Structures are given as structure tokens and as C-alpha cells.
Coordinates of C-alpha atoms in Angstrom, one line a residue:
Chain Z
M1 CA 184.3 283.2 227.5
T2 CA 187.8 281.8 227.2
A3 CA 188.5 281.8 223.4
P4 CA 192.0 281.4 222.7
T5 CA 192.6 284.6 221.2
K6 CA 195.5 287.4 221.7
S7 CA 195.0 289.9 224.3
S8 CA 193.6 292.3 221.5
A9 CA 190.3 290.6 221.5
V10 CA 189.7 291.7 224.9
H11 CA 189.0 295.3 223.5
Q12 CA 186.8 293.9 220.7
A13 CA 183.1 294.2 221.3
P14 CA 181.3 290.8 221.7
D15 CA 179.4 289.5 219.0
P16 CA 175.9 289.0 220.8
T17 CA 175.0 286.3 218.2
S18 CA 177.7 284.1 218.6
G19 CA 177.9 281.3 221.2
L20 CA 180.8 279.4 222.6
L21 CA 181.7 278.4 219.0
G22 CA 182.5 281.1 216.6
T23 CA 184.1 283.2 218.9
S24 CA 187.4 283.3 216.7
R25 CA 188.1 282.6 213.4
A26 CA 190.3 279.5 214.3
D27 CA 187.0 278.0 216.0
Q28 CA 185.1 278.8 213.0
F29 CA 187.6 277.1 210.6
F30 CA 188.0 274.0 212.8
K31 CA 184.2 273.6 213.0
G32 CA 183.9 274.0 209.2
L33 CA 186.4 271.2 208.8
L34 CA 184.8 268.9 211.3
T35 CA 181.5 269.5 209.7
L36 CA 182.8 268.5 206.4
A37 CA 184.6 265.4 207.6
A38 CA 181.3 264.3 209.4
L39 CA 179.4 264.9 206.1
L40 CA 182.0 263.1 203.9
I41 CA 181.3 259.7 205.4
P42 CA 177.7 259.5 204.7
L43 CA 178.2 261.0 201.1
L44 CA 180.6 258.1 200.6
L45 CA 178.3 255.5 201.5
L46 CA 175.4 256.9 199.3
A47 CA 177.9 257.2 196.3
L48 CA 179.1 253.6 197.1
F49 CA 175.4 252.6 196.9
Y50 CA 174.7 254.5 193.8
E51 CA 177.8 252.9 192.2
L52 CA 176.9 249.3 192.9
A53 CA 173.3 250.3 191.8
H54 CA 174.5 251.6 188.7
G55 CA 177.1 249.1 188.0
S56 CA 174.5 246.2 188.4
A57 CA 171.8 247.6 186.4
P58 CA 172.2 245.2 183.3
A59 CA 172.2 242.1 185.9
I60 CA 169.1 243.8 187.6
A61 CA 167.3 244.2 184.1
E62 CA 168.3 240.8 182.9
F63 CA 167.3 238.8 186.1
G64 CA 165.6 241.1 188.6
L65 CA 164.7 239.7 192.0
K66 CA 165.0 236.1 190.7
F67 CA 168.7 236.6 190.9
L68 CA 168.2 236.2 194.9
T69 CA 166.3 232.9 194.3
D70 CA 168.1 231.3 191.2
D71 CA 170.8 228.6 191.8
V72 CA 172.5 228.4 188.6
W73 CA 175.7 230.3 188.2
D74 CA 177.0 229.8 184.8
P75 CA 179.4 232.4 183.0
V76 CA 179.2 230.4 179.9
A77 CA 175.8 230.3 179.4
E78 CA 175.4 233.7 181.2
I79 CA 172.9 232.7 183.5
Y80 CA 173.5 233.9 187.0
G81 CA 171.6 233.4 190.3
A82 CA 172.9 234.2 193.6
W83 CA 171.0 232.0 196.0
P84 CA 173.7 229.4 197.0
L85 CA 176.0 232.5 197.7
L86 CA 173.6 234.5 199.8
F87 CA 172.9 231.0 201.6
G88 CA 176.6 230.3 202.0
T89 CA 177.2 233.7 203.4
L90 CA 174.4 233.5 205.8
L91 CA 175.1 230.0 207.0
T92 CA 178.9 230.3 207.6
S93 CA 178.2 233.5 209.6
F94 CA 175.5 231.9 211.5
I95 CA 177.5 228.9 212.6
A96 CA 180.3 231.0 213.4
L97 CA 178.1 233.4 215.6
V98 CA 176.6 230.3 217.3
L99 CA 180.0 228.9 218.4
A100 CA 181.9 232.3 218.9
V101 CA 179.3 233.8 220.9
P102 CA 179.2 231.5 224.0
L103 CA 182.8 231.2 223.8
S104 CA 183.7 234.9 223.9
L105 CA 181.2 235.7 226.4
G106 CA 182.4 232.9 228.7
V107 CA 186.2 234.1 228.1
A108 CA 185.0 237.8 229.0
I109 CA 183.1 236.8 231.9
Y110 CA 186.0 234.7 233.2
L111 CA 188.5 237.3 232.6
T112 CA 186.4 240.4 234.4
E113 CA 184.9 238.3 237.2
F114 CA 186.6 235.4 238.1
A115 CA 190.1 235.2 236.9
P116 CA 193.1 235.9 239.3
E117 CA 194.3 239.3 238.8
F118 CA 197.7 238.5 237.3
I119 CA 196.3 236.8 234.2
R120 CA 193.3 239.1 233.4
K121 CA 195.3 241.8 231.3
P122 CA 197.9 239.2 229.7
V123 CA 195.2 237.1 228.4
A124 CA 193.0 239.9 227.2
M125 CA 196.0 241.2 225.5
L126 CA 196.9 238.1 223.8
I127 CA 193.2 237.7 222.6
E128 CA 193.3 241.2 221.4
L129 CA 196.3 240.4 219.3
L130 CA 194.4 237.6 217.6
A131 CA 192.3 240.4 216.1
A132 CA 195.3 242.0 214.2
I133 CA 196.5 238.8 212.3
P134 CA 195.8 239.4 208.5
S135 CA 193.0 237.2 207.2
V136 CA 195.3 235.6 204.8
V137 CA 197.3 234.3 207.4
Y138 CA 194.3 232.7 209.0
G139 CA 193.7 231.3 205.4
L140 CA 197.1 230.0 205.2
W141 CA 196.8 228.1 208.7
G142 CA 193.2 227.1 208.0
I143 CA 194.7 225.1 205.0
F144 CA 197.9 223.8 206.2
V145 CA 197.0 223.0 210.0
L146 CA 193.0 223.1 210.6
I147 CA 191.9 221.5 207.4
P148 CA 194.0 218.3 207.8
I149 CA 193.2 217.9 211.5
L150 CA 189.3 218.5 210.7
R151 CA 189.8 215.9 207.8
S152 CA 191.5 213.4 209.7
T153 CA 190.0 213.3 213.2
V154 CA 187.3 215.9 213.7
F155 CA 184.7 215.4 210.7
P156 CA 184.9 211.7 210.8
F157 CA 184.2 211.8 214.5
F158 CA 181.3 213.9 213.9
R159 CA 180.1 211.7 211.1
D160 CA 180.6 208.7 213.4
T161 CA 178.6 210.0 216.2
L162 CA 176.1 212.5 214.6
G163 CA 176.0 210.9 211.2
F164 CA 172.2 210.3 211.5
L165 CA 171.7 214.3 211.2
P166 CA 172.0 215.2 207.2
F167 CA 174.3 218.1 208.5
F168 CA 177.0 215.6 209.4
D169 CA 176.5 213.2 206.6
G170 CA 178.3 212.7 203.1
P171 CA 181.8 212.6 201.9
I172 CA 184.5 214.4 203.6
Y173 CA 186.5 216.8 201.4
G174 CA 188.3 219.1 203.9
P175 CA 187.5 222.5 202.1
S176 CA 183.8 222.8 203.3
V177 CA 181.2 225.0 204.8
L178 CA 182.1 223.7 208.2
S179 CA 185.7 224.5 207.7
A180 CA 185.0 228.1 206.6
S181 CA 182.7 228.4 209.8
L182 CA 185.2 227.4 212.1
I183 CA 188.0 229.7 210.7
L184 CA 185.3 232.4 211.0
T185 CA 184.5 231.5 214.7
I186 CA 188.3 231.8 215.5
M187 CA 188.3 235.2 213.5
I188 CA 185.5 236.9 215.2
M189 CA 186.0 235.8 218.7
P190 CA 188.4 238.3 219.8
F191 CA 186.3 241.0 218.5
I192 CA 183.2 239.7 220.6
M193 CA 185.5 238.9 223.7
S194 CA 187.2 242.1 223.5
V195 CA 184.3 244.2 223.4
S196 CA 182.2 242.3 226.0
R197 CA 185.1 242.6 228.2
S198 CA 185.1 246.2 228.1
V199 CA 181.5 246.3 228.3
L200 CA 181.4 244.1 231.6
L201 CA 184.4 246.2 233.0
A202 CA 182.1 249.1 232.8
V203 CA 179.2 247.7 235.0
P204 CA 179.5 249.7 238.2
N205 CA 181.0 248.0 241.0
S206 CA 178.0 249.2 243.1
Q207 CA 175.9 246.7 241.3
R208 CA 178.2 243.8 241.9
E209 CA 178.2 244.7 245.6
A210 CA 174.3 245.1 245.6
S211 CA 174.1 241.7 244.4
L212 CA 176.5 240.1 246.7
A213 CA 175.4 241.8 249.8
L214 CA 171.8 240.3 249.0
G215 CA 173.5 236.8 249.2
A216 CA 174.2 236.2 245.8
T217 CA 177.1 233.7 244.6
R218 CA 179.7 235.4 242.2
W219 CA 178.1 233.2 239.4
E220 CA 174.6 234.3 240.6
A221 CA 175.4 237.8 240.4
V222 CA 176.8 237.5 237.0
R223 CA 173.8 235.7 235.5
T224 CA 171.2 238.0 237.4
V225 CA 172.7 241.5 237.5
I226 CA 176.2 241.8 235.6
V227 CA 175.4 240.5 232.3
P228 CA 171.7 242.0 232.1
Y229 CA 173.2 245.4 233.1
A230 CA 175.6 245.0 230.2
R231 CA 172.9 243.3 227.9
S232 CA 172.9 246.1 225.2
G233 CA 176.7 246.3 225.0
I234 CA 177.1 242.6 224.7
I235 CA 174.6 242.8 221.7
G236 CA 176.6 245.3 220.0
A237 CA 179.5 243.2 220.3
I238 CA 177.9 240.3 218.8
I239 CA 176.9 242.5 216.0
L240 CA 180.5 243.6 215.4
G241 CA 181.4 239.9 215.1
L242 CA 178.5 239.2 212.7
G243 CA 179.6 242.2 210.6
R244 CA 182.8 240.8 210.4
A245 CA 181.9 237.3 209.6
L246 CA 179.5 238.7 206.7
G247 CA 181.8 240.5 205.0
E248 CA 185.2 238.3 205.5
T249 CA 186.6 237.4 202.1
M250 CA 190.1 235.9 202.0
A251 CA 190.3 233.2 204.7
V252 CA 186.7 232.0 203.8
T253 CA 187.5 231.9 200.1
M254 CA 190.4 229.7 201.0
L255 CA 188.7 227.2 202.9
I256 CA 185.1 226.9 201.7
G257 CA 185.9 225.0 198.6
N258 CA 184.1 227.7 196.2
R259 CA 181.5 225.5 194.7
H260 CA 178.4 227.0 193.6
E261 CA 175.8 224.9 195.2
I262 CA 173.7 224.2 198.4
S263 CA 174.1 220.7 200.3
A264 CA 172.6 219.7 203.2
S265 CA 176.0 218.5 204.6
L266 CA 178.3 220.9 206.1
F267 CA 181.2 218.8 205.0
A268 CA 180.2 219.7 201.4
P269 CA 182.1 222.7 199.9
G270 CA 180.0 225.9 199.4
Y271 CA 180.4 229.4 198.3
T272 CA 179.9 233.1 199.7
M273 CA 179.1 236.4 198.2
A274 CA 182.5 237.9 199.2
A275 CA 184.2 234.9 197.9
V276 CA 182.7 234.8 194.6
I277 CA 183.6 238.5 193.8
A278 CA 187.0 238.0 194.8
N279 CA 187.4 234.8 192.7
E280 CA 185.6 236.0 189.4
F281 CA 186.1 239.7 189.3
S282 CA 189.4 239.8 187.7
E283 CA 188.5 237.1 185.1
A284 CA 185.0 238.5 184.1
G285 CA 185.1 239.3 180.5
T286 CA 181.1 240.2 179.4
T287 CA 179.3 242.9 180.7
L288 CA 176.6 240.8 182.2
H289 CA 179.3 238.9 184.3
I290 CA 180.5 242.0 185.6
A291 CA 177.2 243.2 186.3
S292 CA 176.2 240.3 188.1
L293 CA 179.2 240.3 190.3
T294 CA 178.3 243.9 191.0
Y295 CA 174.7 242.9 191.6
V296 CA 176.5 240.4 194.3
A297 CA 178.2 243.0 195.8
L298 CA 175.1 245.2 196.1
L299 CA 173.3 242.4 197.7
L300 CA 176.2 242.0 200.2
F301 CA 175.9 245.6 200.9
V302 CA 172.0 245.5 201.5
V303 CA 172.5 242.6 203.7
T304 CA 175.0 243.9 205.9
V305 CA 172.8 247.2 206.2
I306 CA 169.6 245.2 207.0
V307 CA 171.6 243.2 209.7
N308 CA 173.1 246.3 211.3
A309 CA 170.0 248.2 211.2
G310 CA 168.1 245.2 212.8
A311 CA 170.6 244.9 215.4
R312 CA 170.6 248.4 216.4
L313 CA 166.7 247.9 216.8
L314 CA 167.4 245.2 219.0
I315 CA 169.6 247.1 221.2
W316 CA 167.2 250.1 221.2
R317 CA 164.2 247.7 222.2
V318 CA 166.4 245.9 224.9
G319 CA 167.8 249.2 226.2
R320 CA 164.3 250.6 226.4
K321 CA 162.8 247.4 228.0
S322 CA 165.4 247.4 231.0
G323 CA 165.0 251.0 231.4
G324 CA 168.5 251.5 232.2
Chain B
M1 CA 184.2 266.4 256.0
T2 CA 180.8 267.7 256.9
A3 CA 181.8 268.7 260.5
P4 CA 180.2 271.8 261.6
H5 CA 182.5 274.6 261.8
G6 CA 182.3 277.5 264.4
P7 CA 182.2 277.8 268.2
D8 CA 183.1 274.8 270.1
A9 CA 179.9 274.8 271.9
R10 CA 177.6 275.0 269.0
I11 CA 176.3 271.2 268.6
T12 CA 176.2 270.5 272.3
S13 CA 174.2 273.7 273.5
A14 CA 172.3 275.4 270.6
I15 CA 170.0 272.4 270.1
P16 CA 167.9 271.1 273.3
P17 CA 169.1 267.5 274.0
R18 CA 165.5 266.3 274.2
T19 CA 165.2 267.0 270.5
V20 CA 168.7 266.0 269.5
F21 CA 168.8 262.8 270.9
P22 CA 165.4 261.2 270.6
A23 CA 167.0 257.7 270.1
A24 CA 169.0 258.0 273.2
E25 CA 166.2 258.0 275.3
D26 CA 165.1 254.2 275.0
F27 CA 168.8 253.1 275.0
R28 CA 168.4 251.5 278.2
S29 CA 165.4 249.5 277.4
T30 CA 166.9 248.0 274.2
H31 CA 170.5 247.7 275.6
G32 CA 169.3 246.0 278.9
D33 CA 170.2 242.5 279.2
E34 CA 169.8 241.2 275.7
A35 CA 172.7 239.6 274.2
P36 CA 174.9 241.8 271.9
C37 CA 173.9 241.1 268.2
I38 CA 177.6 242.0 267.0
T39 CA 180.5 241.2 269.4
V40 CA 184.1 242.3 268.2
R41 CA 187.2 241.3 270.0
N42 CA 190.9 242.3 269.2
F43 CA 189.6 242.7 265.6
S44 CA 192.3 243.8 263.1
F45 CA 192.2 244.3 259.5
W46 CA 194.7 244.7 256.8
Y47 CA 194.9 245.9 253.1
G48 CA 198.1 244.0 252.2
T49 CA 200.6 245.0 254.5
H50 CA 198.7 248.2 255.5
Q51 CA 196.7 248.0 258.6
V52 CA 193.6 249.8 258.7
L53 CA 191.8 248.5 261.9
H54 CA 193.6 248.1 265.1
D55 CA 192.5 245.6 267.6
L56 CA 188.8 246.7 268.0
T57 CA 187.1 245.3 270.8
F58 CA 183.4 246.7 271.6
S59 CA 179.9 245.4 271.0
V60 CA 176.8 246.3 269.6
P61 CA 173.4 246.0 270.8
Q62 CA 170.3 244.3 269.4
R63 CA 167.4 246.3 268.0
A64 CA 169.1 249.5 268.4
V65 CA 171.0 252.0 266.2
T66 CA 174.6 252.2 266.6
A67 CA 176.5 255.2 264.8
V68 CA 180.1 255.1 263.7
I69 CA 181.5 258.4 263.3
G70 CA 185.3 259.7 262.4
P71 CA 187.2 261.7 260.1
S72 CA 187.5 260.0 256.4
G73 CA 190.0 257.3 256.2
C74 CA 189.6 256.4 259.9
G75 CA 188.4 252.7 258.8
K76 CA 184.8 253.1 259.7
S77 CA 183.5 251.9 256.4
T78 CA 186.1 248.9 256.4
F79 CA 184.8 248.0 259.6
L80 CA 181.3 248.1 258.4
R81 CA 182.2 246.0 255.2
S82 CA 184.0 243.6 257.4
I83 CA 180.7 242.7 259.0
N84 CA 179.1 241.2 255.9
R85 CA 182.5 240.4 254.5
M86 CA 182.0 242.9 251.5
N87 CA 185.8 243.4 251.8
D88 CA 186.4 240.2 250.3
L89 CA 186.1 241.7 247.0
I90 CA 189.3 243.4 247.4
P91 CA 192.4 241.2 246.9
E92 CA 194.9 240.4 249.7
T93 CA 193.0 241.4 252.9
R94 CA 193.6 239.9 256.1
A95 CA 191.6 239.8 259.2
T96 CA 192.6 238.7 262.9
G97 CA 190.7 238.3 265.8
E98 CA 187.0 238.0 266.3
L99 CA 183.9 239.6 264.7
I100 CA 181.0 237.7 266.0
V101 CA 177.6 238.1 264.5
E102 CA 174.8 236.1 266.2
G103 CA 176.9 233.8 267.7
R104 CA 179.1 233.2 264.8
N105 CA 182.7 234.5 264.1
V106 CA 182.4 236.0 260.5
Y107 CA 185.8 235.2 259.6
E108 CA 185.8 231.6 260.6
R109 CA 186.6 229.1 258.1
G110 CA 183.5 227.2 256.4
L111 CA 181.2 230.2 257.4
D112 CA 178.2 230.1 254.7
L113 CA 178.9 233.6 253.3
V114 CA 175.7 233.3 251.3
A115 CA 173.4 232.8 254.3
H116 CA 175.3 235.1 256.6
R117 CA 175.0 238.0 253.7
Q118 CA 171.2 237.3 253.9
R119 CA 171.1 237.7 257.6
V120 CA 173.0 240.9 257.3
G121 CA 171.7 243.4 254.8
M122 CA 173.5 246.4 253.6
V123 CA 172.6 249.8 252.2
F124 CA 175.3 251.6 250.3
Q125 CA 176.6 255.1 250.0
R126 CA 174.8 255.8 246.8
P127 CA 171.5 254.2 245.9
N128 CA 172.4 251.2 243.5
V129 CA 169.1 249.9 242.4
F130 CA 169.0 247.2 239.7
P131 CA 168.0 248.4 236.3
K132 CA 165.0 246.3 236.8
S133 CA 161.4 246.9 237.9
I134 CA 160.8 247.9 241.6
Y135 CA 159.1 244.8 242.2
Q136 CA 162.1 242.8 241.0
N137 CA 164.5 244.9 243.0
V138 CA 162.7 243.7 246.4
A139 CA 162.0 240.2 245.1
Y140 CA 165.6 239.8 244.2
G141 CA 167.1 238.5 247.3
P142 CA 164.0 236.1 248.3
T143 CA 163.7 234.8 244.8
L144 CA 167.3 234.1 244.3
N145 CA 167.8 232.4 247.6
A146 CA 164.3 230.8 247.2
L147 CA 163.8 231.9 251.0
I148 CA 159.8 231.5 250.8
P149 CA 157.5 229.8 248.8
K150 CA 157.1 231.8 245.2
A151 CA 153.4 232.4 245.9
D152 CA 154.3 234.5 248.9
V153 CA 156.7 236.6 247.4
P154 CA 154.1 239.4 246.2
D155 CA 153.1 239.8 250.2
L156 CA 156.6 240.0 251.0
V157 CA 157.4 242.6 248.6
E158 CA 154.5 244.8 249.6
D159 CA 155.5 244.4 253.3
C160 CA 159.1 245.4 252.6
L161 CA 157.8 248.4 250.7
R162 CA 155.5 249.2 253.6
R163 CA 158.5 248.9 256.2
A164 CA 160.5 251.1 253.8
A165 CA 157.9 253.5 253.9
L166 CA 157.7 253.5 250.0
W167 CA 154.6 251.5 249.4
D168 CA 152.2 254.4 248.9
E169 CA 154.6 256.1 246.4
V170 CA 155.1 253.1 244.4
K171 CA 152.2 250.7 244.6
D172 CA 150.5 251.9 241.3
R173 CA 153.9 251.3 239.4
L174 CA 155.5 248.3 240.9
H175 CA 156.2 246.9 237.4
S176 CA 158.1 250.4 236.1
P177 CA 161.8 250.6 236.2
A178 CA 163.3 251.5 239.7
T179 CA 165.7 253.8 237.9
G180 CA 163.0 256.2 237.4
L181 CA 162.4 256.7 241.0
S182 CA 164.1 259.9 242.9
G183 CA 167.5 259.6 244.5
G184 CA 165.8 259.4 247.8
Q185 CA 163.2 256.8 246.8
Q186 CA 165.8 254.8 245.3
Q187 CA 167.6 254.6 248.5
R188 CA 164.6 253.4 250.3
L189 CA 163.9 251.1 247.8
C190 CA 167.6 249.7 248.4
I191 CA 166.5 249.6 252.2
A192 CA 163.3 247.7 251.1
R193 CA 165.4 245.4 249.1
A194 CA 167.8 244.5 252.0
L195 CA 164.5 243.7 254.1
G196 CA 163.6 241.3 251.3
N197 CA 165.9 238.9 252.7
Q198 CA 164.4 239.0 256.3
P199 CA 167.5 240.0 257.7
S200 CA 168.5 240.4 261.5
T201 CA 170.9 243.3 260.9
L202 CA 171.4 246.0 258.6
L203 CA 174.6 247.9 257.6
M204 CA 174.1 251.5 256.5
D205 CA 177.3 252.9 254.9
E206 CA 176.4 256.9 254.8
P207 CA 173.2 256.0 253.4
C208 CA 172.3 259.8 253.0
S209 CA 175.3 261.1 251.7
A210 CA 173.9 261.3 248.1
L211 CA 170.5 262.7 249.2
D212 CA 169.0 265.9 249.6
P213 CA 167.9 267.4 253.2
G214 CA 164.2 266.3 252.5
A215 CA 165.0 262.8 251.4
T216 CA 167.7 262.5 254.1
A217 CA 164.9 263.3 256.8
K218 CA 162.7 260.5 255.4
V219 CA 165.5 258.0 255.4
E220 CA 166.2 259.1 259.2
E221 CA 162.7 258.7 260.2
L222 CA 162.7 255.3 258.5
I223 CA 165.9 254.2 260.4
L224 CA 164.1 255.2 263.6
E225 CA 161.2 253.2 262.6
L226 CA 163.3 250.0 261.6
K227 CA 165.3 249.8 264.8
R228 CA 162.6 248.3 266.6
D229 CA 162.8 245.1 264.7
Y230 CA 166.5 245.4 263.4
T231 CA 169.9 245.8 264.6
I232 CA 171.3 248.6 262.7
V233 CA 174.9 250.0 262.3
I234 CA 175.4 253.1 260.6
V235 CA 178.4 254.9 259.4
T236 CA 178.1 258.5 258.8
H237 CA 180.0 261.7 258.2
N238 CA 177.3 263.8 259.5
M239 CA 177.2 264.2 263.1
Q240 CA 173.9 265.5 263.5
Q241 CA 172.6 262.6 261.8
A242 CA 174.5 260.4 264.2
A243 CA 172.8 262.3 267.1
R244 CA 169.3 262.2 265.6
V245 CA 169.1 258.4 264.9
S246 CA 171.7 256.5 267.2
S247 CA 171.5 255.3 270.6
L248 CA 175.0 254.4 270.7
T249 CA 177.9 256.1 269.1
G250 CA 181.5 254.9 268.5
F251 CA 184.3 257.4 267.6
F252 CA 187.0 256.0 265.2
E253 CA 190.4 257.6 264.3
S254 CA 193.2 256.2 262.2
G255 CA 191.6 252.5 262.6
V256 CA 191.3 252.8 266.5
L257 CA 188.2 252.8 268.4
V258 CA 188.8 256.0 270.5
E259 CA 185.6 256.1 272.3
M260 CA 182.0 254.1 272.6
G261 CA 179.1 255.3 274.7
P262 CA 175.6 256.3 274.6
T263 CA 175.0 259.1 272.0
R264 CA 174.1 261.8 274.3
Q265 CA 177.2 261.2 276.6
I266 CA 179.4 261.0 273.4
F267 CA 177.8 264.4 272.1
T268 CA 177.5 266.2 275.4
A269 CA 180.4 264.8 277.5
P270 CA 182.9 262.9 275.7
T271 CA 185.6 261.4 278.0
H272 CA 188.3 261.7 275.2
E273 CA 189.8 264.8 274.0
R274 CA 190.1 263.6 270.4
T275 CA 186.2 263.0 270.5
E276 CA 185.6 266.4 271.7
A277 CA 187.7 268.1 269.0
Y278 CA 186.1 266.0 266.4
I279 CA 182.5 266.5 267.3
T280 CA 183.0 270.2 267.9
G281 CA 184.6 270.6 264.4
R282 CA 188.2 271.2 265.2
F283 CA 189.2 268.6 262.8
G284 CA 187.9 266.1 260.4

């Protein structure tokens, strides 16, 4: 027992009920402080949920669950339905994930297993820097650089080659679901890359050696041993990226076109939950409009929680299956 | 490291030679006129500018256990890892001279490293089973390299597990995770996994250093069993172990091969003063 007390403490009779903690006043105080801090977070989450539910009560009373499936959003007629918003959020995040995961994983694998020593750290650092850029900057860059390129070159190319698919058909505006998805891809890549990289770095060298010593090539070792070993951590990295994509507001608002409708074409504008809240909250006048926007916020909150919980379940099951 | 301390004569006289050197008895019969499996000629090895192995020249006989002993940092592990070129993982290494395994220089240009590593299996210091099932661990090499038809893999897995004296312990749970086995079982599974490639040679890098005495005894028993079919090179810190399992022993110090000879001779009548000092526990 080496509690940081003065020498006088030596003469005090030890309290038989105390463990390592609580042997000194300072310890007790510190423990209390930490407990408080630890409890504060879940409390905050509950308070947030309560506020959202409370604030959206009028809209819930008016529209109920039909809010999730209705696609009209008309503040003048006071009719609100969030289906296009829900769809837009899920679609942009999904496309971003589909594009970002293979790219970021490829980069992470290259940087941990194949790249020459002298470029590993600098490149990883540069990519991590991308995560620090404010999203409004991404939005501006998207408007002034990305969209002109997409509109003049990339989108017409897609339409010419893949135009037989409904996703790549129709008029090209610039601001669109696809533009927003691409900016999201760029924004979530650093997260997925950086977390996957640290997970891959944490794979014990003995696993690499075991595989190579059995006659595996570098690539076979990556495919059959290293990535499977890091599997649950990589899924965690993907979840992190997905969480960010679902909630991303500024850059998406600037690039998605903000039109409250669902179109088969990815060239058409769309809307997301986060974007509609950012756009309309300051101008919402009526109680029902504010309540509907709060309802959207509640929906976004619930979607994020469900996605995270589902992901955790997935990690848990993957972890149990591999027995590692 | 684990050198016994005490009176100089302790190792050599306290235990009757016949039980100490069971492997030495048949040394002549295995070492006879068969071609050596591994031949080392003027072999040197560098990490960057630091030379770790100096001009090694010796040979390792087929189907026998050759032990490499020496103090920490003497280069014995580096030598072992040169044989299957695991040192390639470390940047800026360099080798000169010849290290010939089954007639081919391991460091020659154009060597098929994948095929070479299948012929030369390795067992590491700590059991490094894959977090897959027991079956998948053993099937890893043969499946990856498509060495045998798919239908024959289950038989091969059973055969390897039997050779590794593990079959009876795991036959009812082949498809449960290998990580659930004890340390000793995991190490024997690593041996079975190496056998899966049907190698000619097994390299063992202090295979018992992470095991308790009971598990160590089992692995040693296994080594004596395996040498009938495989050439085994074992690096060990434990001199009693070298004495128990090997027929030939080489003593390394500071990257130089000080002495090599039949195990009994090295342990009872070493010709070199440094060897005697090491095996009697005066240093190391």
C-alpha cells in the first residue's frame, strides 16, 4: 500500500474496509470526480433525447410514423414528411462508404505492409491532416473546384458510358446526390484510413512471420492472416466513417442541391436530414415547422444510434466467431 | 541466460551420459555418408553496417537434430532466420558467402522464396497460431500453396496432427479456435502447421522458451520423434535441452562459430576454452 500520504499516515491504523482506493482523502476526492464525469455523459445523452422528443411532440402528434414515409415537405401548407431526407442521408452515406472503404483500406494496407519505410509516416500524416480541415472548406472546394470538374467531364462521361442505368441518366446540374457523396467520400477517407492503419500496425509481427514462413507471399499474408486478424478493428474504422458521413452537414448542404425529392438519377439534387435542419431552422416560424425539424433531428439521432448499435453487434459477432 | 550456475563439473558429471545424450547414440548412423542438408560456406550477415555473422563454415546433417547454442546476441537466431530468409523482413540486411539448402544457395538471385519456405518450415519462440480453427491452422500451408488436391487435405491435417502428437487431444474439436489451446498445445500445433507443407527441414527458434517444464518435455519428445523424417536445426538457450535432443551442437559467440561437433563431445570434452566456459555456466 503506497498511498501518497505524509509520513504521519504510517502511524494511523489502516482501515480494514478500504481497498487500494479510498486510502486517502485525495484518492476519494479524485474517484468521486471521475465518477461524476463518467456519469455526466450518459446523462447528457438522455437529456438530449428527452429534449428532442419533447420538442418534436407537436409534429409526432400531427404526423405520427407517417412522417417517415411521406415525401411532401411544404412549410406553407404545413405538411411535413421526411422520407426524402431519410433516403438522402442514407444514400449519400452509403455511396460514400462504398467508395471510401476500398480506397482507404488499400491505402492503409499499402502504408503498413508494402510502402518503402521513408514514405510510410509522411503519407499517413498528410492523410490525417485531411481530417482536420473544417467541413465548410470542403464545401467551398466542392463548389468551386469539384463540381465544375464533375459537371464538365466526369458526369457526362458516366452518362455516355453508363447511361443505360437509371442512376446515370437525366439532366446534369452539378449540385447533386453524387457530388455530395463524393465530397463525403473524401471527408471520411482519412478517418477510415487512419484507424485501419493503426489497427493493422497492431497486428503482431509473429502473425506475419508465421504466414510468410509457411510460404505465403506478402499479398497472401495480408489477405489470409493480417486483414482477418484486424477484422473487428477495421469494421470499427468503417463505423466511425459511417457515423461521420451520416451527420455531416455543412459540405453536404453546400453540394447536394437541397431539393426535397427522390430521383433515381444520382445527377439529380437531393436533401439530407442534417442539411434541412441547418437550412430551415433559423427561418422556421410556426410551431409545427419547428417541431417537424426537431422530429427530423430526433430521427437523425435514432438512425445514428441504430447504425452504431448494429455495428457494435457486428464487431461482437465477428470477434466471437474468430475466437481471437 | 538460463545457463546453470554452480560448480563447473555439474552438467558433465551429475547426470549419467547415457541419459543425457540419447540423441548422440545414433549420431554416426544418421550422419554417415548421406549428403548434408545444409551447407554453410564463408557465410556472413549484416544488419546495415553492423556485421552479425562472421564467415561461418559448417554443415548440418540430414535427418538429425543440430542444436545451436550461445549467449544472447551471438547471432544464432539470425543464422536460423537466414536459412529461410525471414531476415528479409528487416530492411537493409546483407549476406555474403553461401548458405546451401538441398543443393541451392538460399541467397542466390531468382530463388523461389515461396517454394523454399515450404521446404523449410519454422517454429517460433512463442506459439503464433492463427486465430482460426485448429483444422484451418494445419490446412493453411497446403491450401494456400495448393500442394495437394483439396480432397486430400483432411487426411493430411490428421497425419500432421498425429505426427505432432496432438491428434488425440484435439480430434474432437478440430473446428474450435486454436487460441483456446494451452501454450504447449499451441506450440505443437505450430509444429503440425509447419509439417502441413511437407517440408524437409524444420527450423526451431527457442521453441520451448515460453513453455512450462511439462509442455517442454512433450515438445522435446516430439523433436526426437520428428528427426527420423526431418532435418531439424534448433536454437536454444537451454543447454540441457540441447544435450537432450541434439546429436550435433554448434557453439556461437559474437557471430563466430567457436566450435561444432557431436553433442556429447561438446558437453563432455569441448576443445575450446570458451565453449567450456559457456557450458559450465561461467558466462552467458
